[in-house]
Coordinates of C-alpha atoms and ligand atoms in Angstrom, one line a residue:
Chain Z
M1 CA 15.0 16.8 1.1
I2 CA 11.8 14.9 0.1
W3 CA 9.3 16.3 -2.1
D4 CA 6.1 14.6 -3.0
L5 CA 5.0 14.4 -6.5
H6 CA 1.1 12.9 -5.8
C7 CA -1.6 14.9 -3.3
H8 CA -4.9 15.0 -2.7
L9 CA -7.2 16.9 -0.8
S10 CA -10.1 13.5 -1.2
G11 CA -10.4 11.4 1.5
V12 CA -8.9 13.5 4.1
D13 CA -10.7 15.1 7.4
G14 CA -12.0 18.5 7.0
S15 CA -15.1 20.1 5.4
T16 CA -12.8 22.9 3.3
P17 CA -9.9 23.1 1.1
D18 CA -8.2 25.2 3.1
E19 CA -8.7 22.9 6.5
R20 CA -7.6 19.8 4.0
I21 CA -4.3 21.2 3.2
A22 CA -3.6 22.4 7.1
M23 CA -4.3 19.0 8.2
L24 CA -2.2 17.3 5.5
M25 CA 0.4 19.5 6.5
E26 CA 0.9 18.9 10.0
Y27 CA 1.2 15.0 8.9
A28 CA 3.7 15.8 6.2
D29 CA 6.0 17.7 9.0
R30 CA 5.7 14.7 11.0
M31 CA 7.1 12.9 8.2
G32 CA 9.2 15.4 6.9
V33 CA 8.0 15.8 3.7
E34 CA 9.0 19.4 2.5
R35 CA 7.0 20.1 -0.6
L36 CA 3.3 18.6 -1.9
V37 CA 2.0 18.5 -5.4
F38 CA -1.6 18.5 -5.5
F39 CA -4.3 17.9 -8.3
M40 CA -8.2 17.0 -8.4
G41 CA -10.6 18.0 -5.6
M42 CA -12.6 16.9 -2.9
N43 CA -15.3 15.1 -5.3
W44 CA -13.9 12.5 -8.6
S45 CA -15.9 12.0 -11.1
H46 CA -14.4 9.1 -13.5
E47 CA -15.9 11.4 -16.2
P48 CA -15.4 14.9 -15.1
T49 CA -17.6 17.9 -16.8
P50 CA -15.9 20.8 -17.7
D51 CA -17.8 22.3 -14.7
D52 CA -16.1 19.6 -12.6
L53 CA -12.5 20.3 -14.0
R54 CA -13.1 24.0 -13.2
Q55 CA -14.3 23.2 -9.2
Q56 CA -11.8 20.8 -9.1
N57 CA -9.1 23.0 -10.1
H58 CA -10.5 26.1 -7.9
E59 CA -10.5 23.9 -4.7
V60 CA -6.9 23.6 -5.5
L61 CA -5.9 26.8 -6.3
Q62 CA -8.1 27.8 -2.8
A63 CA -5.7 25.0 -1.0
I64 CA -2.4 25.7 -1.9
S65 CA -3.2 29.8 -1.7
H66 CA -2.0 30.0 1.7
W67 CA 1.1 27.3 1.2
H68 CA 3.1 28.9 -1.6
D69 CA 6.2 28.1 0.2
R70 CA 5.4 24.4 0.0
A71 CA 2.4 23.5 -2.2
F72 CA 2.6 23.2 -5.9
G73 CA -0.8 22.5 -7.8
F74 CA -1.4 20.5 -11.4
A75 CA -4.1 21.5 -12.8
Y76 CA -6.4 18.1 -13.7
V77 CA -7.5 17.7 -17.6
S78 CA -9.4 15.7 -19.6
P79 CA -9.1 14.7 -23.5
Q80 CA -12.9 14.2 -23.6
H81 CA -12.8 17.9 -23.0
V82 CA -9.2 19.5 -24.7
E83 CA -11.3 23.0 -25.3
A84 CA -11.9 23.4 -21.8
S85 CA -8.6 21.4 -20.7
L86 CA -6.8 24.2 -22.7
E87 CA -9.0 27.0 -21.3
E88 CA -8.4 25.8 -17.4
I89 CA -4.0 25.4 -18.6
G90 CA -4.4 29.0 -19.6
R91 CA -6.3 30.2 -16.6
C92 CA -4.6 28.0 -13.6
I93 CA -1.0 27.6 -15.3
A94 CA -0.2 30.2 -18.1
N95 CA -2.2 32.9 -15.9
G96 CA -1.8 30.9 -12.6
P97 CA 0.3 29.3 -10.3
M98 CA 0.0 25.6 -11.2
V99 CA 3.2 24.1 -12.7
G100 CA 2.1 21.1 -14.3
I101 CA -1.2 19.0 -15.9
K102 CA -2.9 15.8 -14.1
L103 CA -4.2 13.2 -16.9
W104 CA -7.0 10.6 -14.8
V105 CA -9.4 8.3 -16.3
A106 CA -11.4 10.0 -18.8
G107 CA -9.8 9.0 -22.0
K108 CA -6.7 6.8 -22.7
C109 CA -3.7 9.1 -23.6
S110 CA -2.7 6.7 -26.4
D111 CA -5.6 8.4 -28.7
E112 CA -4.2 11.7 -30.5
A113 CA -7.5 13.5 -28.8
I114 CA -4.7 14.2 -26.3
D115 CA -2.4 15.5 -28.4
A116 CA -3.1 19.4 -27.9
I117 CA -2.8 19.3 -24.5
I118 CA 0.1 17.7 -24.1
E119 CA 2.1 20.4 -27.0
R120 CA 0.5 23.3 -24.9
A121 CA 1.4 21.6 -21.9
A122 CA 4.7 21.5 -22.8
E123 CA 5.1 25.1 -24.5
L124 CA 4.7 26.2 -21.1
K125 CA 7.2 24.0 -19.2
A126 CA 4.2 22.0 -17.3
V127 CA 5.3 18.8 -16.0
I128 CA 2.8 15.8 -17.1
F129 CA 1.4 13.4 -14.9
Q130 CA -0.6 10.5 -16.4
H131 CA -2.2 8.1 -14.1
T132 CA -1.7 4.5 -15.4
W133 CA -2.6 1.1 -14.6
F134 CA -2.2 -2.3 -15.5
K135 CA -5.4 -4.1 -13.6
V136 CA -5.8 -8.1 -14.0
T137 CA -9.4 -7.4 -13.0
G138 CA -10.1 -5.0 -16.1
N139 CA -9.1 -1.5 -16.5
L140 CA -12.0 0.8 -16.9
P141 CA -12.8 2.0 -20.4
G142 CA -11.1 5.4 -20.6
E143 CA -7.8 4.2 -18.1
S144 CA -4.6 4.0 -19.9
S145 CA -2.1 1.4 -18.9
P146 CA 1.6 1.9 -19.6
L147 CA 1.4 0.8 -22.8
D148 CA -1.0 3.5 -23.6
L149 CA 1.5 6.0 -22.0
L150 CA 4.5 4.2 -24.5
T151 CA 2.6 5.2 -27.4
L152 CA 2.0 8.6 -25.8
A153 CA 5.4 9.3 -25.1
R154 CA 6.6 7.9 -28.9
R155 CA 4.7 11.1 -29.8
H156 CA 5.9 13.3 -28.4
P157 CA 9.8 12.3 -27.5
Q158 CA 11.0 15.7 -26.4
V159 CA 8.4 15.9 -23.7
P160 CA 9.2 14.5 -20.3
I161 CA 6.4 12.7 -19.0
I162 CA 5.5 10.8 -16.1
C163 CA 3.9 7.4 -15.5
G164 CA 1.8 7.6 -12.5
H165 CA 1.7 4.6 -10.2
T166 CA 4.1 2.8 -12.2
G167 CA 1.3 0.9 -13.6
G168 CA 0.3 -0.5 -10.4
D169 CA 1.5 -3.5 -11.3
W170 CA 5.2 -2.6 -11.6
E171 CA 7.1 -5.4 -13.1
R172 CA 5.0 -5.3 -16.3
G173 CA 5.0 -1.2 -16.2
I174 CA 8.6 -0.7 -15.8
R175 CA 9.0 -2.9 -18.5
A176 CA 6.7 -1.2 -21.0
I177 CA 8.0 2.2 -20.5
R178 CA 11.6 1.3 -20.1
A179 CA 12.4 2.2 -23.8
A180 CA 11.1 5.2 -23.5
S181 CA 13.7 7.7 -22.0
N182 CA 11.3 10.7 -21.8
V183 CA 9.2 8.7 -19.6
S184 CA 9.5 8.7 -15.3
I185 CA 7.7 6.8 -13.3
G186 CA 5.8 8.1 -10.2
L187 CA 6.1 5.5 -7.3
G188 CA 2.8 6.8 -5.4
G189 CA -0.6 5.0 -5.1
F190 CA 0.4 1.3 -5.0
D191 CA 0.8 -1.2 -1.9
P192 CA 4.3 -1.2 -0.6
T193 CA 5.7 -4.3 -2.2
A194 CA 9.0 -4.5 -1.4
G195 CA 11.7 -4.7 -4.4
V196 CA 9.5 -2.3 -6.7
T197 CA 12.1 0.6 -6.2
E198 CA 15.1 -1.9 -6.3
M199 CA 13.9 -3.0 -9.6
A200 CA 12.8 0.7 -11.4
V201 CA 16.2 1.7 -10.2
R202 CA 17.7 -1.4 -12.3
E203 CA 16.1 -0.6 -15.5
L204 CA 15.6 2.8 -15.1
G205 CA 18.0 4.4 -13.3
A206 CA 17.7 6.5 -10.2
R207 CA 16.8 9.8 -12.6
R208 CA 14.1 8.5 -14.0
V209 CA 11.8 7.2 -10.3
I210 CA 10.4 9.8 -8.2
Y211 CA 9.0 9.6 -5.1
G212 CA 5.0 10.5 -4.3
S213 CA 2.2 9.4 -2.3
D214 CA -1.4 9.7 -3.4
I215 CA -2.7 10.6 -0.3
G216 CA -5.4 11.1 1.3
G217 CA -6.3 7.7 0.0
R218 CA -3.0 6.6 1.1
S219 CA -0.5 7.4 3.9
F220 CA 3.0 9.1 3.5
A221 CA 4.3 6.5 5.7
S222 CA 3.8 3.3 3.0
Q223 CA 4.8 5.4 0.2
L224 CA 7.9 6.4 2.3
A225 CA 8.8 3.1 2.9
K226 CA 8.8 2.0 -0.4
V227 CA 12.2 4.2 -1.0
K228 CA 13.7 4.7 3.0
G229 CA 13.4 0.7 2.7
A230 CA 15.0 0.0 -0.8
D231 CA 18.3 -1.7 -0.7
I232 CA 19.9 1.5 -3.3
P233 CA 22.5 3.6 -3.1
D234 CA 21.6 7.3 -0.9
K235 CA 22.4 9.2 -3.9
A236 CA 19.6 7.2 -5.3
R237 CA 17.5 7.3 -2.6
Q238 CA 17.9 11.5 -2.6
L239 CA 17.2 11.5 -6.2
I240 CA 14.0 9.6 -5.6
L241 CA 12.7 11.4 -3.1
G242 CA 13.3 14.8 -4.1
Q243 CA 15.7 16.1 -6.5
N244 CA 14.2 14.2 -9.6
L245 CA 11.1 16.4 -9.0
R246 CA 12.3 19.2 -8.3
R247 CA 14.9 19.1 -11.7
L248 CA 11.5 18.6 -13.5
L249 CA 9.9 21.4 -12.1
L250 CA 12.5 24.1 -12.2
P251 CA 12.2 25.0 -15.7
I252 CA 8.6 26.2 -15.1
L253 CA 9.0 27.5 -11.3
R254 CA 12.1 29.5 -13.2
E255 CA 9.8 30.8 -15.2
K256 CA 7.4 31.7 -12.2
G257 CA 9.7 33.0 -10.0
I258 CA 8.9 30.5 -7.4
E259 CA 12.0 29.9 -5.3
A260 CA 13.6 26.6 -4.9
Chain R
M1 CA 8.3 -4.2 19.4
I2 CA 6.4 -7.5 18.0
D3 CA 5.5 -8.0 14.9
V4 CA 2.7 -10.3 14.5
N5 CA 2.5 -10.6 10.5
V6 CA 5.7 -12.1 9.1
S7 CA 6.1 -14.5 6.3
L8 CA 9.4 -17.2 5.7
S9 CA 10.1 -19.1 2.3
R10 CA 9.5 -17.4 -0.9
W11 CA 6.3 -16.1 -1.9
P12 CA 5.2 -17.7 -4.6
F13 CA 5.6 -15.2 -7.6
R14 CA 8.9 -13.1 -7.6
R15 CA 11.8 -13.0 -5.0
L16 CA 11.8 -10.4 -2.4
P17 CA 14.3 -8.3 -1.2
D18 CA 14.1 -10.3 2.3
D19 CA 13.2 -13.8 1.5
E20 CA 16.4 -15.0 3.0
T21 CA 15.5 -15.3 6.8
P22 CA 18.8 -13.9 8.5
R23 CA 18.2 -11.1 6.0
L24 CA 14.9 -10.8 7.6
V25 CA 15.7 -11.2 10.8
K26 CA 18.3 -8.3 10.4
R27 CA 15.5 -6.0 9.0
L28 CA 13.1 -6.8 11.8
K29 CA 16.0 -6.4 14.3
E30 CA 17.1 -3.3 13.1
A31 CA 13.3 -1.7 13.1
G32 CA 13.6 -3.2 17.1
I33 CA 11.8 -5.8 16.3
T34 CA 12.1 -8.1 19.7
Q35 CA 9.6 -10.7 18.4
A36 CA 8.1 -11.9 15.1
W37 CA 5.0 -14.1 14.4
A38 CA 5.9 -15.8 11.5
G39 CA 3.9 -18.0 8.9
S40 CA 5.0 -19.5 5.6
Y41 CA 4.6 -18.4 2.0
D42 CA 4.7 -22.1 1.3
A43 CA 1.2 -22.2 3.2
L44 CA -0.4 -20.8 0.0
L45 CA -0.4 -23.4 -2.3
H46 CA 1.4 -26.2 -0.9
K47 CA -0.5 -29.3 0.0
D48 CA 2.0 -31.2 2.3
V49 CA 1.2 -28.6 5.2
D50 CA 3.2 -30.8 7.9
G51 CA 5.9 -31.1 5.4
V52 CA 5.5 -26.5 5.5
N53 CA 5.4 -26.1 9.1
R54 CA 8.3 -28.5 9.9
R55 CA 10.5 -26.4 7.9
L56 CA 9.0 -23.2 9.3
V57 CA 10.1 -24.6 12.7
E58 CA 13.3 -25.2 11.8
E59 CA 13.6 -22.3 9.9
C60 CA 12.7 -20.0 13.1
N61 CA 15.0 -22.1 15.1
T62 CA 18.4 -21.9 12.9
H63 CA 17.6 -18.4 11.8
G64 CA 15.6 -16.4 14.2
D65 CA 17.6 -15.6 16.6
G66 CA 15.3 -16.1 19.7
L67 CA 12.8 -13.6 17.5
L68 CA 10.7 -15.5 15.4
H69 CA 7.8 -17.5 16.2
P70 CA 6.3 -19.9 14.2
F71 CA 2.3 -19.7 13.3
G72 CA 1.6 -23.2 11.1
C73 CA -0.6 -23.8 8.3
V74 CA -3.6 -26.0 8.4
N75 CA -5.8 -25.9 5.3
P76 CA -9.2 -27.9 6.2
M77 CA -9.8 -28.8 3.0
L78 CA -6.9 -31.3 2.8
P79 CA -7.4 -34.8 4.2
D80 CA -6.8 -35.8 8.1
W81 CA -6.3 -31.5 8.5
Q82 CA -7.1 -31.9 12.2
E83 CA -4.2 -34.0 12.9
D84 CA -2.3 -30.8 11.6
I85 CA -3.9 -29.2 14.4
R86 CA -2.9 -31.4 16.9
R87 CA 0.9 -31.7 15.8
C88 CA 1.1 -27.6 15.3
R89 CA 0.2 -28.0 19.4
E90 CA 1.5 -31.1 20.6
V91 CA 5.1 -31.6 18.3
H92 CA 5.9 -28.2 17.1
Q93 CA 5.0 -26.2 20.3
M94 CA 3.7 -23.8 18.3
R95 CA 2.0 -20.8 19.7
G96 CA -0.5 -20.2 17.0
I97 CA -2.1 -20.9 13.3
R98 CA -2.5 -19.0 10.3
L99 CA -5.5 -19.5 8.0
H100 CA -5.7 -18.9 4.4
P101 CA -9.1 -19.5 3.3
N102 CA -8.5 -17.9 0.1
Y103 CA -5.8 -19.9 -1.1
H104 CA -7.4 -23.0 0.4
G105 CA -10.9 -22.8 -0.8
Y106 CA -13.5 -22.2 1.8
K107 CA -15.8 -19.6 3.0
L108 CA -16.1 -18.6 6.7
D109 CA -20.0 -20.4 6.7
A110 CA -18.4 -24.0 6.1
P111 CA -18.8 -26.3 8.8
E112 CA -15.0 -27.3 8.6
F113 CA -13.8 -23.7 9.8
D114 CA -16.4 -24.0 12.7
E115 CA -14.6 -27.0 13.6
L116 CA -11.1 -25.9 13.3
L117 CA -11.9 -22.9 15.8
R118 CA -13.5 -25.4 18.2
L119 CA -10.2 -27.6 17.7
A120 CA -8.1 -24.9 18.1
T121 CA -10.0 -23.4 21.2
E122 CA -9.3 -26.8 22.4
N123 CA -5.6 -26.6 21.6
K124 CA -5.3 -23.3 22.9
L125 CA -3.9 -21.7 20.0
I126 CA -4.1 -18.0 18.8
V127 CA -5.8 -18.7 15.5
Q128 CA -4.9 -15.7 12.7
L129 CA -6.6 -15.1 9.4
S130 CA -5.4 -13.8 6.7
V131 CA -7.8 -11.7 4.9
M132 CA -5.6 -11.3 1.6
M133 CA -2.1 -11.2 0.4
E134 CA -1.7 -9.2 -2.4
D135 CA -3.8 -6.7 -4.2
E136 CA -6.0 -8.1 -6.3
R137 CA -5.4 -5.9 -9.2
T138 CA -1.7 -7.3 -9.3
Q139 CA -1.9 -10.6 -9.2
H140 CA -0.7 -13.5 -11.6
P141 CA -3.7 -13.9 -14.4
L142 CA -3.6 -17.3 -14.0
V143 CA -3.8 -17.4 -10.0
Q144 CA -6.6 -15.2 -8.9
V145 CA -7.2 -14.9 -5.4
P146 CA -10.2 -12.9 -4.0
A147 CA -9.9 -11.6 -0.2
V148 CA -11.7 -13.8 2.2
N149 CA -15.1 -12.8 2.6
T150 CA -15.8 -11.7 6.1
A151 CA -19.0 -11.6 6.4
P152 CA -20.2 -14.5 8.3
L153 CA -17.5 -14.0 10.9
S154 CA -18.8 -12.1 13.7
D155 CA -21.8 -14.9 13.9
V156 CA -19.4 -17.6 13.9
L157 CA -16.8 -16.0 16.6
S158 CA -19.5 -15.8 18.9
H159 CA -19.8 -19.6 19.3
H160 CA -16.0 -19.2 19.8
P161 CA -15.7 -16.6 22.5
A162 CA -12.6 -17.8 24.1
I163 CA -10.4 -17.8 21.1
P164 CA -7.8 -14.8 20.7
F165 CA -8.7 -14.0 16.9
I166 CA -6.4 -12.1 14.8
L167 CA -7.2 -10.9 11.6
L168 CA -4.5 -10.1 9.3
N169 CA -4.3 -7.5 6.0
S170 CA -8.1 -6.8 6.6
Q171 CA -8.6 -3.0 6.6
R172 CA -9.3 -2.8 2.4
E173 CA -11.9 -5.3 2.7
V174 CA -13.1 -5.2 6.5
Q175 CA -14.4 -0.9 7.0
G176 CA -16.9 0.8 8.8
E177 CA -19.4 -0.8 11.0
A178 CA -18.3 -4.0 9.8
L179 CA -15.2 -3.5 11.1
T180 CA -16.4 -2.3 14.6
R181 CA -19.2 -4.9 14.6
L182 CA -16.5 -7.8 14.3
A183 CA -14.6 -5.9 16.8
A184 CA -17.2 -6.6 19.4
A185 CA -17.7 -9.9 18.3
G186 CA -15.2 -11.7 20.4
N187 CA -12.0 -11.8 21.6
V188 CA -11.1 -10.1 17.8
Y189 CA -7.5 -8.0 17.3
F190 CA -6.5 -6.7 14.1
D191 CA -2.9 -5.9 12.4
M192 CA -2.4 -2.4 10.3
A193 CA -0.3 -4.0 7.6
M194 CA -2.7 -2.7 4.8
Q195 CA -4.1 0.4 7.3
E196 CA -4.1 3.1 5.1
S197 CA -4.9 6.6 4.7
V198 CA -3.0 9.7 5.9
G199 CA -2.6 9.5 9.9
G200 CA -4.2 5.8 9.3
I201 CA -3.8 4.3 12.5
E202 CA -6.0 7.7 14.4
K203 CA -8.8 6.5 11.9
L204 CA -8.6 3.0 13.0
L205 CA -8.6 4.0 16.6
R206 CA -12.0 5.4 15.8
L207 CA -13.5 2.6 14.8
V208 CA -11.9 -0.2 17.0
P209 CA -10.8 0.1 20.8
H210 CA -7.2 0.8 21.1
D211 CA -6.5 -2.8 23.1
R212 CA -7.8 -4.7 19.4
I213 CA -5.1 -3.5 17.2
L214 CA -1.7 -5.2 17.0
F215 CA 1.5 -4.2 14.9
G216 CA 1.7 -5.9 11.9
S217 CA 4.8 -5.5 8.9
H218 CA 3.2 -8.2 6.4
A219 CA 6.8 -7.8 5.6
P220 CA 8.7 -9.5 3.9
F221 CA 5.8 -9.0 0.8
F222 CA 5.9 -5.6 2.0
Y223 CA 8.6 -3.2 2.8
H224 CA 8.8 -3.1 6.6
E225 CA 9.1 0.4 7.3
S226 CA 6.0 0.9 5.9
A227 CA 4.5 -0.4 9.3
S228 CA 6.7 1.6 11.8
L229 CA 6.1 4.9 9.4
K230 CA 2.8 4.1 10.5
I231 CA 3.4 4.4 13.9
E232 CA 5.5 8.2 13.8
E233 CA 2.7 9.0 11.1
S234 CA -0.2 8.8 13.3
D235 CA -0.6 11.1 16.4
L236 CA -0.4 8.2 19.2
G237 CA 1.6 9.7 22.2
E238 CA 3.7 6.6 24.3
T239 CA 0.7 4.8 26.0
L240 CA -1.3 4.2 22.5
R241 CA 2.0 3.5 21.1
R242 CA 3.1 0.8 23.3
M243 CA 0.4 -0.8 23.3
I244 CA -0.2 -1.1 19.8
T245 CA 3.7 -2.2 19.3
V246 CA 4.3 -4.2 22.0
E247 CA 1.6 -5.0 25.4
N248 CA -1.8 -5.9 23.4
A249 CA 0.4 -8.5 21.8
S250 CA 1.7 -9.5 24.8
R251 CA -0.8 -9.9 26.6
L252 CA -2.9 -12.1 23.7
P253 CA -3.9 -15.6 25.7
H254 CA -1.4 -18.6 24.7
S255 CA 1.5 -15.4 24.0
N256 CA 4.3 -16.9 26.3
Ligands
ZN1 ZN1 -3.8 9.5 -7.3

């Protein structure tokens, strides 16, 4: 069972969300990926306006509307626009089909401005995905590192949070969030550097490690390789490829009556 | 299948699961690789380049099981580097060499690079050039090595039309029109270790003729499965799949 935590509609052939998701599903079939989580729309900006957020969420809602059996959506929100984000959570999650939130690079997640968003998502049992990187070349001004995520996770110790990209520089990323047991890592969206999954399983345990691809910028292939090629027990591989994500999603899926 | 992009010895900044040659060879065999062109990670930073090349040859002979073919290191910023080219061909009997201009500190419009290509042609060596080894964003803070700027390459290669020239790990740097132009510049080939995006090989085929794409994994730094799974992910059909994974590389001059 393979579930993909981290999928986008950008960087994909096709002029509409419907065309793009249909195209992606063909490749998902070929690679044995059963279910996919989508967030963010066709055109991105580092600091989205409330209108951008609405537009991008609209595109994801449109894309997943014909794929209820396979595709999930996370609402794209921003700590720069807390009110608009809470409205989007209401529209897309509380009153819509989405099951999580995605936070990207508009503002650091260590900033308390984000707390109202985290609390509302937690209330709804929505899964929280925060992009993180440790770039030796320098992060964007609002781009969180895994240490920023640690700060956030310590303020909300009961809320499960996913550390996107494992910080890219995973030897530092894994260490940064190691002590916060409510944090899982997302394996998608950096090169298939050998050893990452072995270290993650060793330091965090397999239950805190989640496969995701970051398609269309990445391939299923390079990202699946991190799990399929890792020297880890098969049981750990199953957890990482799908069971962990399913476990995190089950509470909200049950409330929505979605079968999984 | 022929993998044109593997490396032996130690990555300088961490141990890799498959950095012991017998383990790497086992992994390659399991993936159906029958021939792998191997450079050495020592080539990046060592200055005793012939020592690097001797160990590389010995490692291939001792643990390669007929599968590993050494690709030597030449660093034209070192004194008497021309002798290393001669040794690669005459002493070590290599098919080719692998260059790392970014780790060795020269640009592709340097006169030494031009001379190197001339000598490689004379010595009937395949030339591989690694555009990058590691994402710049994750490098060691004291050893930050930008990718090779390939802008001068089309021009330089047009003066050496006979040389079989393979760009490794190029797709993050060389894209779109620049890639198409480079493919037309000479006898230029590309591995696909760093080709990303969904159905990535199909996308590469829109920019590069199908006889110029070679299977390369960048293992053991990358999980070897990444390259094999890319071949699965793209809808290639049997003919194209065979060309990319075997035939294009086996048809290269000096390949056998
Ligand atoms: Zn992403």
